[in-house]
Short mmCIF file of C-alpha atoms and ligand atoms in Angstrom, two decimals:
data_model
loop_
_atom_site.label_atom_id
_atom_site.label_comp_id
_atom_site.label_asym_id
_atom_site.label_seq_id
_atom_site.Cartn_x
_atom_site.Cartn_y
_atom_site.Cartn_z
CA UNK A 269 77.70 -22.90 0.39
CA UNK A 270 79.93 -21.18 2.89
CA UNK A 271 79.54 -21.45 6.57
CA UNK A 272 81.24 -20.94 9.89
CA UNK A 273 82.65 -24.23 11.01
CA UNK A 274 84.86 -25.53 13.76
CA UNK A 275 87.40 -28.10 12.73
CA UNK A 276 89.72 -29.90 15.14
CA UNK A 277 93.37 -28.87 15.06
CA UNK A 278 94.63 -32.34 14.17
CA UNK A 279 92.39 -32.49 11.09
CA UNK A 280 93.70 -29.11 9.89
CA UNK A 281 97.21 -30.45 10.43
CA UNK A 282 96.63 -33.64 8.46
CA UNK A 283 95.00 -31.78 5.57
CA UNK A 284 97.80 -29.16 5.68
CA UNK A 285 100.58 -31.74 5.70
CA UNK A 286 99.09 -33.56 2.72
CA UNK A 287 98.62 -30.22 0.96
CA UNK A 288 102.25 -29.26 1.50
CA UNK A 289 103.31 -32.57 0.00
CA UNK A 290 101.30 -31.64 -3.09
CA UNK A 291 98.16 -33.72 -2.48
CA UNK A 292 94.50 -32.83 -2.27
CA UNK A 293 92.80 -33.69 1.02
CA UNK A 294 89.28 -33.11 2.30
CA UNK A 295 87.26 -33.99 5.38
CA UNK A 296 84.39 -36.04 3.91
CA UNK A 297 81.16 -37.85 4.69
CA UNK A 298 79.39 -38.02 8.03
CA UNK A 299 81.63 -35.45 9.73
CA UNK A 300 80.77 -32.75 7.19
CA UNK A 301 77.09 -33.66 7.48
CA UNK A 302 77.25 -33.37 11.26
CA UNK A 303 79.04 -30.01 11.04
CA UNK A 304 76.21 -28.62 8.90
CA UNK A 305 73.65 -29.96 11.37
CA UNK A 306 75.74 -28.42 14.16
CA UNK A 307 76.14 -31.78 15.78
CA UNK A 308 79.49 -32.88 17.18
CA UNK A 309 80.94 -35.38 14.64
CA UNK A 310 81.72 -38.77 16.15
CA UNK A 311 84.74 -39.32 13.95
CA UNK A 312 86.49 -37.42 11.19
CA UNK A 313 87.34 -39.01 7.86
CA UNK A 314 89.71 -37.49 5.33
CA UNK A 315 89.75 -38.35 1.60
CA UNK A 316 92.84 -37.71 -0.51
CA UNK A 317 94.35 -38.39 -3.92
CA UNK A 318 97.52 -39.66 -2.20
CA UNK A 319 97.90 -43.45 -2.44
CA UNK A 320 98.18 -45.51 0.77
CA UNK A 321 101.97 -45.89 0.40
CA UNK A 322 102.31 -42.14 -0.08
CA UNK A 323 100.16 -41.38 2.95
CA UNK A 324 102.29 -43.72 5.02
CA UNK A 325 105.49 -42.09 3.90
CA UNK A 326 104.19 -38.67 4.94
CA UNK A 327 102.89 -39.95 8.29
CA UNK A 328 105.35 -42.52 9.63
CA UNK A 329 103.18 -43.03 12.73
CA UNK A 330 100.34 -44.60 10.77
CA UNK A 331 98.81 -48.02 10.21
CA UNK A 332 97.63 -49.60 6.99
CA UNK A 333 95.98 -52.90 7.70
CA UNK A 334 93.33 -53.33 5.02
CA UNK A 335 93.02 -53.32 1.30
CA UNK A 336 90.47 -50.57 1.02
CA UNK A 337 92.81 -47.62 0.83
CA UNK A 338 92.30 -46.50 4.43
CA UNK A 339 95.32 -45.48 6.47
CA UNK A 340 94.88 -44.78 10.19
CA UNK A 341 96.85 -41.80 11.41
CA UNK A 342 97.52 -41.48 15.10
CA UNK A 343 96.95 -38.00 16.43
CA UNK A 344 96.48 -36.26 19.73
CA UNK A 345 93.12 -34.55 19.86
CA UNK A 346 92.49 -31.31 21.75
CA UNK A 347 91.78 -33.29 24.89
CA UNK A 348 95.20 -34.89 24.29
CA UNK A 349 93.75 -38.40 24.09
CA UNK A 350 95.17 -40.54 21.32
CA UNK A 351 92.83 -40.68 18.36
CA UNK A 352 93.06 -42.34 15.00
CA UNK A 353 91.95 -40.36 11.99
CA UNK A 354 91.13 -42.41 8.92
CA UNK A 355 92.62 -41.08 5.73
CA UNK A 356 91.31 -42.85 2.64
CA UNK A 357 92.49 -42.65 -0.94
CA UNK A 358 89.77 -41.51 -3.36
CA UNK A 359 87.90 -44.59 -4.51
CA UNK A 360 85.19 -45.72 -6.80
CA UNK A 361 83.82 -49.14 -6.22
CA UNK A 362 84.19 -51.79 -8.86
CA UNK A 363 81.29 -54.10 -9.72
CA UNK A 364 79.16 -55.67 -7.00
CA UNK A 365 77.90 -59.13 -7.68
CA UNK A 366 76.79 -60.10 -4.20
CA UNK A 367 75.10 -57.02 -2.67
CA UNK A 368 77.64 -56.85 0.11
CA UNK A 369 81.12 -56.05 -1.02
CA UNK A 370 82.66 -54.65 -4.10
CA UNK A 371 84.41 -57.19 -6.29
CA UNK A 372 87.40 -54.89 -6.33
CA UNK A 373 88.35 -51.53 -4.94
CA UNK A 374 89.42 -49.06 -7.55
CA UNK A 375 91.27 -45.92 -6.64
CA UNK A 376 89.91 -42.77 -8.27
CA UNK A 377 91.74 -39.66 -9.34
CA UNK A 378 89.28 -37.09 -8.17
CA UNK A 379 86.98 -36.17 -5.35
CA UNK A 380 83.86 -36.15 -7.54
CA UNK A 381 84.21 -39.88 -8.21
CA UNK A 382 84.82 -40.55 -4.53
CA UNK A 383 81.65 -38.69 -3.53
CA UNK A 384 79.61 -40.56 -6.14
CA UNK A 385 80.19 -43.90 -4.39
CA UNK A 386 78.81 -42.68 -1.06
CA UNK A 387 75.43 -43.87 0.13
CA UNK A 388 73.25 -40.82 0.73
CA UNK A 389 73.34 -37.24 -0.51
CA UNK A 390 73.75 -35.98 3.07
CA UNK A 391 76.90 -38.12 3.33
CA UNK A 392 78.30 -37.23 -0.10
CA UNK A 393 79.82 -33.97 1.13
CA UNK A 394 83.39 -32.75 1.40
CA UNK A 395 85.02 -29.73 2.96
CA UNK A 396 87.58 -27.68 1.08
CA UNK A 397 89.96 -25.94 3.46
CA UNK A 398 92.02 -23.11 2.02
CA UNK A 399 95.72 -23.14 2.73
CA UNK A 400 95.87 -19.78 4.45
CA UNK A 401 93.41 -21.08 7.03
CA UNK A 402 95.69 -23.95 7.76
CA UNK A 403 98.78 -21.74 8.04
CA UNK A 404 97.04 -19.47 10.53
CA UNK A 405 95.75 -22.52 12.44
CA UNK A 406 92.53 -20.61 12.23
CA UNK A 407 89.78 -23.05 12.96
CA UNK A 408 86.96 -20.53 12.68
CA UNK A 409 87.36 -19.51 9.06
CA UNK A 410 84.97 -19.89 6.18
CA UNK A 411 85.30 -23.14 4.31
CA UNK A 412 83.85 -24.29 1.07
CA UNK A 413 81.45 -27.20 1.07
CA UNK A 414 81.64 -29.44 -1.97
CA UNK A 415 78.17 -30.80 -2.50
CA UNK A 416 77.52 -32.25 -5.96
CA UNK A 417 74.26 -34.04 -4.98
CA UNK A 418 72.50 -31.21 -3.13
CA UNK A 419 73.07 -32.88 0.21
CA UNK A 420 72.98 -29.47 1.87
CA UNK A 421 69.41 -28.95 0.70
CA UNK A 422 68.45 -32.43 1.87
CA UNK A 423 69.97 -31.68 5.26
CA UNK A 424 67.84 -28.54 5.47
CA UNK A 425 64.76 -30.51 4.50
CA UNK A 426 65.74 -33.41 6.77
CA UNK A 427 65.67 -35.93 3.95
CA UNK A 428 67.68 -39.11 3.43
CA UNK A 429 68.04 -39.73 -0.27
CA UNK A 430 70.27 -42.20 -2.09
CA UNK A 431 73.04 -40.87 -4.31
CA UNK A 432 71.93 -41.77 -7.85
CA UNK A 433 69.58 -44.68 -8.51
CA UNK A 434 68.53 -46.15 -5.15
CA UNK A 435 67.71 -49.52 -6.67
CA UNK A 436 71.25 -49.84 -7.97
CA UNK A 437 72.82 -48.51 -4.79
CA UNK A 438 70.96 -51.00 -2.54
CA UNK A 439 71.85 -53.74 -4.99
CA UNK A 440 75.52 -52.87 -4.50
CA UNK A 441 75.40 -52.92 -0.71
CA UNK A 442 72.16 -53.94 0.99
CA UNK A 443 73.36 -52.67 4.37
CA UNK A 444 72.69 -49.16 3.09
CA UNK A 445 68.98 -49.80 3.65
CA UNK A 446 69.61 -50.27 7.36
CA UNK A 447 71.94 -47.28 7.41
CA UNK A 448 69.05 -45.21 6.01
CA UNK A 449 66.81 -46.19 8.91
CA UNK A 450 69.62 -45.71 11.41
CA UNK A 451 70.39 -42.21 10.10
CA UNK A 452 66.67 -41.37 10.06
CA UNK A 453 66.58 -42.26 13.77
CA UNK A 454 69.86 -40.61 14.74
CA UNK A 455 69.16 -37.38 12.88
CA UNK A 456 65.36 -37.38 13.09
CA UNK A 457 65.11 -37.23 9.30
CA UNK A 458 62.65 -38.81 6.86
CA UNK A 459 63.56 -41.16 4.05
CA UNK A 460 62.78 -39.74 0.62
CA UNK A 461 59.88 -41.41 -1.19
CA UNK A 462 61.71 -43.08 -4.07
CA UNK A 463 64.53 -44.22 -1.75
CA UNK A 464 61.91 -45.66 0.59
CA UNK A 465 60.11 -47.48 -2.21
CA UNK A 466 63.35 -49.08 -3.32
CA UNK A 467 64.09 -50.20 0.24
CA UNK A 468 60.77 -52.03 0.21
CA UNK A 469 61.63 -53.61 -3.13
CA UNK A 470 65.13 -54.65 -2.09
CA UNK A 471 64.57 -55.55 1.58
CA UNK A 472 65.14 -59.25 0.85
CA UNK A 473 68.75 -58.48 -0.09
CA UNK A 474 69.49 -58.13 3.63
CA UNK A 475 69.69 -61.94 3.59
CA UNK A 476 73.10 -61.56 1.98
CA UNK A 477 74.50 -59.23 4.61
CA UNK A 478 76.58 -60.60 7.46
CA UNK A 479 74.78 -60.85 10.78
CA UNK A 480 77.50 -58.81 12.44
CA UNK A 481 76.93 -55.81 10.19
CA UNK A 482 73.16 -56.10 10.68
CA UNK A 483 73.64 -56.39 14.43
CA UNK A 484 75.76 -53.23 14.56
CA UNK A 485 73.26 -51.08 12.65
CA UNK A 486 70.31 -52.55 14.56
CA UNK A 487 72.07 -51.83 17.87
CA UNK A 488 72.68 -48.24 16.85
CA UNK A 489 68.98 -47.87 16.01
CA UNK A 490 68.02 -49.27 19.42
CA UNK A 491 70.33 -46.79 21.17
CA UNK A 492 68.89 -43.68 19.48
CA UNK A 493 66.15 -41.60 21.09
CA UNK A 494 63.89 -42.62 18.20
CA UNK A 495 64.29 -46.37 18.48
CA UNK A 496 60.54 -46.93 18.72
CA UNK A 497 60.05 -45.13 15.43
CA UNK A 498 63.03 -47.04 14.02
CA UNK A 499 61.55 -50.43 14.85
CA UNK A 500 58.25 -49.41 13.26
CA UNK A 501 60.12 -48.22 10.15
CA UNK A 502 62.01 -51.52 9.93
CA UNK A 503 58.67 -53.30 9.97
CA UNK A 504 56.93 -50.95 7.53
CA UNK A 505 59.81 -51.18 5.07
CA UNK A 506 59.88 -54.98 5.20
CA UNK A 507 63.35 -55.11 6.80
CA UNK A 508 62.37 -56.51 10.19
CA UNK A 509 61.59 -59.85 8.58
CA UNK A 510 65.34 -60.22 7.94
CA UNK A 511 66.47 -59.01 11.37
CA UNK A 512 64.08 -60.38 14.01
CA UNK A 513 61.31 -62.28 12.17
CA UNK A 514 60.00 -63.61 15.49
CA UNK A 515 58.80 -60.13 16.46
CA UNK A 516 56.51 -60.05 13.45
CA UNK A 517 54.61 -63.06 14.76
CA UNK A 518 52.98 -60.60 17.17
CA UNK A 519 51.59 -58.35 14.43
CA UNK A 520 47.80 -58.42 14.58
CA UNK A 521 47.76 -60.87 17.50
CA UNK A 522 45.15 -59.55 19.90
CA UNK A 523 45.61 -60.16 23.61
CA UNK A 524 42.86 -60.41 26.21
CA UNK A 525 40.64 -58.18 28.25
CA UNK A 526 43.59 -56.80 30.19
CA UNK A 527 45.32 -55.35 27.15
CA UNK A 528 44.24 -52.87 24.53
CA UNK A 529 47.14 -53.48 22.13
CA UNK A 530 48.29 -56.35 19.96
CA UNK A 531 51.42 -58.25 21.01
CA UNK A 532 53.55 -56.40 18.42
CA UNK A 533 52.25 -52.98 19.47
CA UNK A 534 52.76 -53.79 23.15
CA UNK A 535 56.38 -54.91 22.61
CA UNK A 536 57.16 -51.78 20.61
CA UNK A 537 55.54 -49.47 23.19
CA UNK A 538 57.51 -51.18 25.95
CA UNK A 539 60.69 -50.41 24.02
CA UNK A 540 59.50 -46.81 23.64
CA UNK A 541 59.16 -46.47 27.39
CA UNK A 542 62.67 -47.85 28.00
CA UNK A 543 64.05 -45.40 25.46
CA UNK A 544 62.21 -42.44 26.99
CA UNK A 545 63.75 -43.44 30.32
CA UNK A 546 67.16 -43.78 28.66
CA UNK A 547 67.57 -47.27 30.00
CA UNK A 548 70.55 -49.41 29.00
CA UNK A 549 70.85 -51.33 25.74
CA UNK A 550 70.07 -54.63 27.49
CA UNK A 551 66.93 -53.28 29.15
CA UNK A 552 65.77 -51.81 25.82
CA UNK A 553 66.24 -55.16 24.09
CA UNK A 554 64.51 -57.05 26.90
CA UNK A 555 61.59 -54.61 26.75
CA UNK A 556 61.23 -55.13 23.02
CA UNK A 557 61.44 -58.91 23.34
CA UNK A 558 59.70 -59.48 26.66
CA UNK A 559 56.46 -60.83 25.15
CA UNK A 560 57.93 -62.33 21.97
CA UNK A 561 56.73 -65.75 23.17
CA UNK A 562 53.07 -64.78 23.36
CA UNK A 563 51.94 -65.64 19.81
CA UNK A 564 53.27 -69.20 20.13
CA UNK A 565 51.61 -69.77 23.51
CA UNK A 566 48.26 -68.17 22.85
CA UNK A 567 45.26 -70.31 23.64
CA UNK A 568 41.72 -69.36 22.84
CA UNK A 569 40.49 -66.16 21.29
CA UNK A 570 38.93 -63.02 22.59
CA UNK A 571 38.86 -61.53 26.07
CA UNK A 572 39.67 -64.79 27.84
CA UNK A 573 42.59 -65.97 25.75
CA UNK A 574 45.68 -67.09 27.67
CA UNK A 575 49.47 -67.12 27.18
CA UNK A 576 50.70 -69.66 29.73
CA UNK A 577 54.48 -70.07 29.93
CA UNK A 578 55.08 -67.32 27.40
CA UNK A 579 58.03 -66.04 29.44
CA UNK A 580 59.84 -69.37 29.11
CA UNK A 581 59.04 -69.79 25.45
CA UNK A 582 59.96 -66.13 24.94
CA UNK A 583 63.29 -66.61 26.74
CA UNK A 584 64.19 -69.50 24.43
CA UNK A 585 63.24 -67.44 21.39
CA UNK A 586 65.24 -64.47 22.71
CA UNK A 587 68.35 -66.61 23.09
CA UNK A 588 68.03 -67.83 19.52
CA UNK A 589 67.33 -64.34 18.14
CA UNK A 590 70.36 -62.81 19.85
CA UNK A 591 72.65 -65.74 19.08
CA UNK A 592 71.64 -65.57 15.41
CA UNK A 593 72.57 -61.90 15.41
CA UNK A 594 75.97 -62.83 16.91
CA UNK A 595 75.59 -60.78 20.06
CA UNK A 596 78.27 -61.54 22.65
CA UNK A 597 77.40 -64.23 25.18
CA UNK A 598 77.04 -61.88 28.14
CA UNK A 599 74.35 -59.89 26.31
CA UNK A 600 72.55 -63.02 25.11
CA UNK A 601 72.53 -64.51 28.62
CA UNK A 602 71.48 -61.34 30.37
CA UNK A 603 68.64 -60.32 28.03
CA UNK A 604 67.38 -63.92 28.00
CA UNK A 605 67.35 -63.92 31.79
CA UNK A 606 65.42 -60.64 31.92
CA UNK A 607 62.81 -61.97 29.48
CA UNK A 608 62.49 -65.23 31.41
CA UNK A 609 62.02 -63.45 34.73
CA UNK A 610 59.91 -60.50 33.63
CA UNK A 611 56.62 -61.92 34.79
CA UNK A 612 56.76 -61.57 38.53
CA UNK A 613 53.81 -60.75 40.61
CA UNK A 614 53.86 -58.91 43.88
CA UNK A 615 51.03 -58.01 46.13
CA UNK A 616 51.49 -56.20 49.40
CA UNK A 617 50.60 -58.40 52.34
CA UNK A 618 50.62 -61.65 50.37
CA UNK A 619 54.36 -62.04 50.10
CA UNK A 620 56.49 -62.95 53.08
CA UNK A 621 60.09 -61.95 53.59
CA UNK A 622 61.09 -65.53 52.81
CA UNK A 623 59.22 -65.14 49.51
CA UNK A 624 61.19 -62.01 48.66
CA UNK A 625 64.44 -63.83 49.53
CA UNK A 626 63.45 -66.71 47.27
CA UNK A 627 62.67 -64.25 44.49
CA UNK A 628 66.09 -62.61 44.93
CA UNK A 629 67.81 -66.00 44.95
CA UNK A 630 66.03 -66.91 41.71
CA UNK A 631 66.63 -63.72 39.70
CA UNK A 632 69.92 -62.63 41.30
CA UNK A 633 70.05 -59.53 43.50
CA UNK A 634 72.30 -57.77 40.98
CA UNK A 635 69.60 -58.09 38.28
CA UNK A 636 66.66 -56.83 40.27
CA UNK A 637 66.97 -53.17 39.27
CA UNK A 638 66.93 -53.95 35.54
CA UNK A 639 64.16 -56.47 35.98
CA UNK A 640 61.98 -53.87 37.62
CA UNK A 641 62.72 -51.51 34.71
CA UNK A 642 61.53 -54.14 32.22
CA UNK A 643 58.45 -54.73 34.38
CA UNK A 644 57.71 -50.99 34.31
CA UNK A 645 58.15 -50.88 30.53
CA UNK A 646 55.73 -53.82 30.30
CA UNK A 647 53.20 -52.10 32.55
CA UNK A 648 53.29 -48.73 30.78
CA UNK A 649 53.35 -50.43 27.36
CA UNK A 650 50.12 -52.24 28.14
CA UNK A 651 48.28 -48.98 27.55
CA UNK A 652 46.14 -49.65 30.61
CA UNK A 653 48.65 -49.49 33.46
CA UNK A 654 47.23 -50.68 36.71
CA UNK A 655 48.25 -49.04 39.94
CA UNK A 656 51.73 -50.34 40.50
CA UNK A 657 53.97 -47.63 41.91
CA UNK A 658 52.72 -48.24 45.45
CA UNK A 659 53.28 -51.99 45.10
CA UNK A 660 56.62 -51.35 43.46
CA UNK A 661 57.72 -49.09 46.27
CA UNK A 662 56.67 -51.74 48.73
CA UNK A 663 58.59 -54.43 46.87
CA UNK A 664 61.69 -52.24 46.84
CA UNK A 665 61.25 -51.67 50.56
CA UNK A 666 61.01 -55.43 51.13
CA UNK A 667 64.06 -56.09 48.96
CA UNK A 668 66.00 -53.54 50.95
CA UNK A 669 64.89 -55.18 54.16
CA UNK A 670 66.14 -58.63 53.15
CA UNK A 671 69.11 -57.51 51.03
CA UNK A 672 71.71 -58.65 53.55
CA UNK A 673 70.03 -61.96 54.28
CA UNK A 674 71.69 -65.14 53.02
CA UNK A 675 70.26 -66.25 49.66
CA UNK A 676 73.11 -68.19 48.07
CA UNK A 677 75.27 -71.14 49.21
CA UNK A 678 78.24 -68.77 49.39
CA UNK A 679 76.47 -66.79 52.09
CA UNK A 680 76.03 -69.79 54.41
CA UNK A 681 78.12 -69.86 57.56
CA UNK A 682 79.33 -73.28 56.49
CA UNK A 683 80.92 -74.45 53.23
CA UNK A 684 81.70 -77.65 51.36
CA UNK A 685 85.12 -78.06 52.99
CA UNK A 686 83.60 -77.71 56.46
CA UNK A 687 81.05 -80.38 55.56
CA UNK A 688 83.68 -82.83 54.33
CA UNK A 689 85.63 -82.35 57.55
CA UNK A 690 82.82 -82.61 60.10
CA UNK A 691 80.94 -85.36 58.29
CA UNK A 692 84.12 -87.17 57.12
CA UNK A 693 82.76 -87.60 53.61
CA UNK A 694 84.50 -87.39 50.25
CA UNK A 695 83.83 -84.76 47.59
CA UNK A 696 80.70 -85.63 45.63
CA UNK A 697 77.18 -84.55 44.78
CA UNK A 698 75.98 -85.19 48.32
CA UNK A 699 77.78 -82.10 49.58
CA UNK A 700 75.94 -79.90 47.10
CA UNK A 701 72.62 -81.47 48.07
CA UNK A 702 73.23 -80.87 51.76
CA UNK A 703 74.28 -77.26 51.14
CA UNK A 704 71.15 -76.66 49.08
CA UNK A 705 68.93 -78.14 51.76
CA UNK A 706 70.62 -75.96 54.37
CA UNK A 707 70.15 -72.91 52.16
CA UNK A 708 66.43 -73.65 51.80
CA UNK A 709 66.08 -73.57 55.57
CA UNK A 710 68.15 -70.42 55.93
CA UNK A 711 66.17 -68.61 53.25
CA UNK A 712 63.04 -69.54 55.18
CA UNK A 713 64.59 -68.36 58.45
CA UNK A 714 67.90 -66.40 58.35
CA UNK A 715 68.29 -66.91 62.13
CA UNK A 716 69.34 -70.45 61.29
CA UNK A 717 72.48 -69.23 59.55
CA UNK A 718 74.80 -70.04 62.45
CA UNK A 719 77.70 -72.45 62.35
CA UNK A 720 76.36 -74.32 65.35
CA UNK A 721 72.89 -74.92 63.94
CA UNK A 722 74.12 -75.73 60.44
CA UNK A 723 76.66 -78.28 61.71
CA UNK A 724 74.00 -80.05 63.72
CA UNK A 725 71.51 -79.98 60.83
CA UNK A 726 74.18 -81.18 58.36
CA UNK A 727 74.71 -84.22 60.55
CA UNK A 728 71.00 -85.03 60.35
CA UNK A 729 70.83 -84.47 56.60
CA UNK A 730 73.91 -86.65 56.10
CA UNK A 731 71.92 -89.61 57.34
CA UNK A 732 69.56 -89.26 54.38
CA UNK A 733 70.36 -90.93 51.09
CA UNK A 734 71.13 -88.90 47.96
CA UNK A 735 67.71 -89.90 46.66
CA UNK A 736 65.99 -88.62 49.79
CA UNK A 737 67.96 -85.38 49.60
CA UNK A 738 66.91 -84.96 46.01
CA UNK A 739 63.29 -85.47 46.98
CA UNK A 740 63.73 -82.83 49.64
CA UNK A 741 64.88 -80.39 47.01
CA UNK A 742 62.01 -81.27 44.71
CA UNK A 743 59.56 -80.74 47.50
CA UNK A 744 61.10 -77.35 48.25
CA UNK A 745 60.80 -76.40 44.59
CA UNK A 746 57.22 -77.53 44.43
CA UNK A 747 56.35 -75.75 47.62
CA UNK A 748 56.30 -72.63 45.53
CA UNK A 749 54.36 -69.92 47.21
CA UNK A 750 54.29 -66.19 47.15
CA UNK A 751 55.91 -64.95 43.96
CA UNK A 752 55.62 -68.18 42.07
CA UNK A 753 52.16 -69.47 42.86
CA UNK A 754 51.13 -65.87 43.36
CA UNK A 755 51.82 -65.37 39.70
CA UNK A 756 49.86 -68.36 38.58
CA UNK A 757 46.86 -67.86 40.82
CA UNK A 758 46.67 -64.17 40.22
CA UNK A 759 47.29 -64.34 36.50
CA UNK A 760 44.65 -66.96 36.03
CA UNK A 761 42.17 -64.97 38.02
CA UNK A 762 42.82 -61.46 36.82
CA UNK A 763 45.14 -61.30 33.85
CA UNK A 764 43.91 -64.32 31.95
CA UNK A 765 47.35 -65.11 30.62
P1 ATP B 1017 78.42 -42.11 12.10
O1 ATP B 1017 77.77 -40.93 12.71
O2 ATP B 1017 77.94 -43.40 12.66
O3 ATP B 1017 79.92 -42.03 12.03
P2 ATP B 1017 78.63 -41.91 9.25
O4 ATP B 1017 77.64 -41.51 8.19
O5 ATP B 1017 79.81 -41.04 9.44
O6 ATP B 1017 77.84 -42.09 10.60
P3 ATP B 1017 80.50 -44.03 8.84
O7 ATP B 1017 80.25 -45.49 8.95
O8 ATP B 1017 81.43 -43.35 9.77
O9 ATP B 1017 79.05 -43.36 8.90
O10 ATP B 1017 80.95 -43.78 7.34
C1 ATP B 1017 81.57 -42.57 6.92
C2 ATP B 1017 81.11 -42.22 5.52
O11 ATP B 1017 81.44 -43.25 4.60
C3 ATP B 1017 79.61 -42.03 5.36
O12 ATP B 1017 79.18 -40.75 5.74
C4 ATP B 1017 79.42 -42.31 3.89
O13 ATP B 1017 79.80 -41.20 3.11
C5 ATP B 1017 80.41 -43.41 3.64
N1 ATP B 1017 79.82 -44.77 3.82
C6 ATP B 1017 79.82 -45.54 4.94
N2 ATP B 1017 79.23 -46.71 4.74
C7 ATP B 1017 78.85 -46.71 3.45
C8 ATP B 1017 78.19 -47.68 2.60
N3 ATP B 1017 77.79 -48.86 3.08
N4 ATP B 1017 77.99 -47.33 1.30
C9 ATP B 1017 78.39 -46.14 0.83
N5 ATP B 1017 78.99 -45.21 1.55
C10 ATP B 1017 79.23 -45.47 2.85
MG1 MG B 1018 81.45 -41.38 10.76
#
């Protein structure tokens, strides 16, 4: 197969330099696949018969930090940003006894062997660049595609098919099963029938794969435009059980008269909405997980079944799911927070400004935009969206109105040091209690946020014991109105959750 292809200058240079030194060198794998699809390759990999030491000698500005034959060569790309091109000595893999890494890496003498170890036919491609093209720095010449497994045909037919016996290939490295789903989502391809059957058979081997590798492939799936399809594929192929088993608890779990979908279907549709809107990774994850707590909190059957506290149970489950997958702490914390806070209720006319301030204080003003996105995904994913945009607009209007109002201790016109000075008390929990009590009052009425008033009020509060101050706080917490009790009252009445 010959075709018109555009290859970056630095790749032509690397291949040319190796050629001049008497070695074979070919762009290989995903970059050749992407060229044929006419998609900009994310990274370029070069395979060569030069050994790592030889590559390093030819390119002094290179790094060799692993034992897998890959040397990183520093280049300047066309945009003159520093880029590392991976040049890897031809390899065949030795035996696999654990489904995750080869027992030893064996260098191979020829390209054919190197292509045979690659996962899918569409990735087992190499590009042969003739020397005269390199000399002329002509990046628009015809190049020869080396394609021993008919990957070109599979690209045309949009098929992902294992190289050789899929059962054996998944036995060697079980991550390939997830790569198949990821590529299907990224490229909008289908998985070939036999390959798919063997994924079903071998799905349990994912148990042996490190959580970090699973996390990375799963994250890539979630960030494609076809993530909804990807999550359904993971479930249909039996892989989801080894990634997020908690999500499967929602399969076949009917909700109540306010939903037409099962919990699983609703979660997946919510993800689909977030993807269609191109929301961030965190919002996509929160959409997928927002109702993960429902199966464990379901009470009763039929149209009047309820799911009390599912957002709290779901938040706990979310934390565990994401920690198990080794996501970084900031992602775990943030997605957990979104799941915990997703169930807010707002009705025009029933919520006071103080209620909106309390809501902002609880969820954090910086998180409100994402929270509303998750709420939207939830609403659209229910399949029977109730009129919300008007309410939503009104809530946004209210948030804007109170955005500058004090809602955190930092925003009070008085701080802990001031308190210690004017009340002549030592550092201790009492200061925090007094500040919290002052904040409660200021959230209720921002006019009270003046130094004069707060000093006077602090003096009065200081006469209370720590116990009495604590009771004050408890009473404030229990005096939940608006958003909080609004949720409970309204949900009991209308949503039956
Ligand atoms: P991406 O678009 O994410 O770069 P890719 O297919 O290029 O996708 P890479 O992880 O960059 O994926 O791998 C480059 C190439 O190495 C692949 O195209 C494939 O030929 C080979 N490869 C990668 N991972 C495996 C694996 N687990 N088993 C076999 N071959 C693999
Ligand atoms: Mg790649």
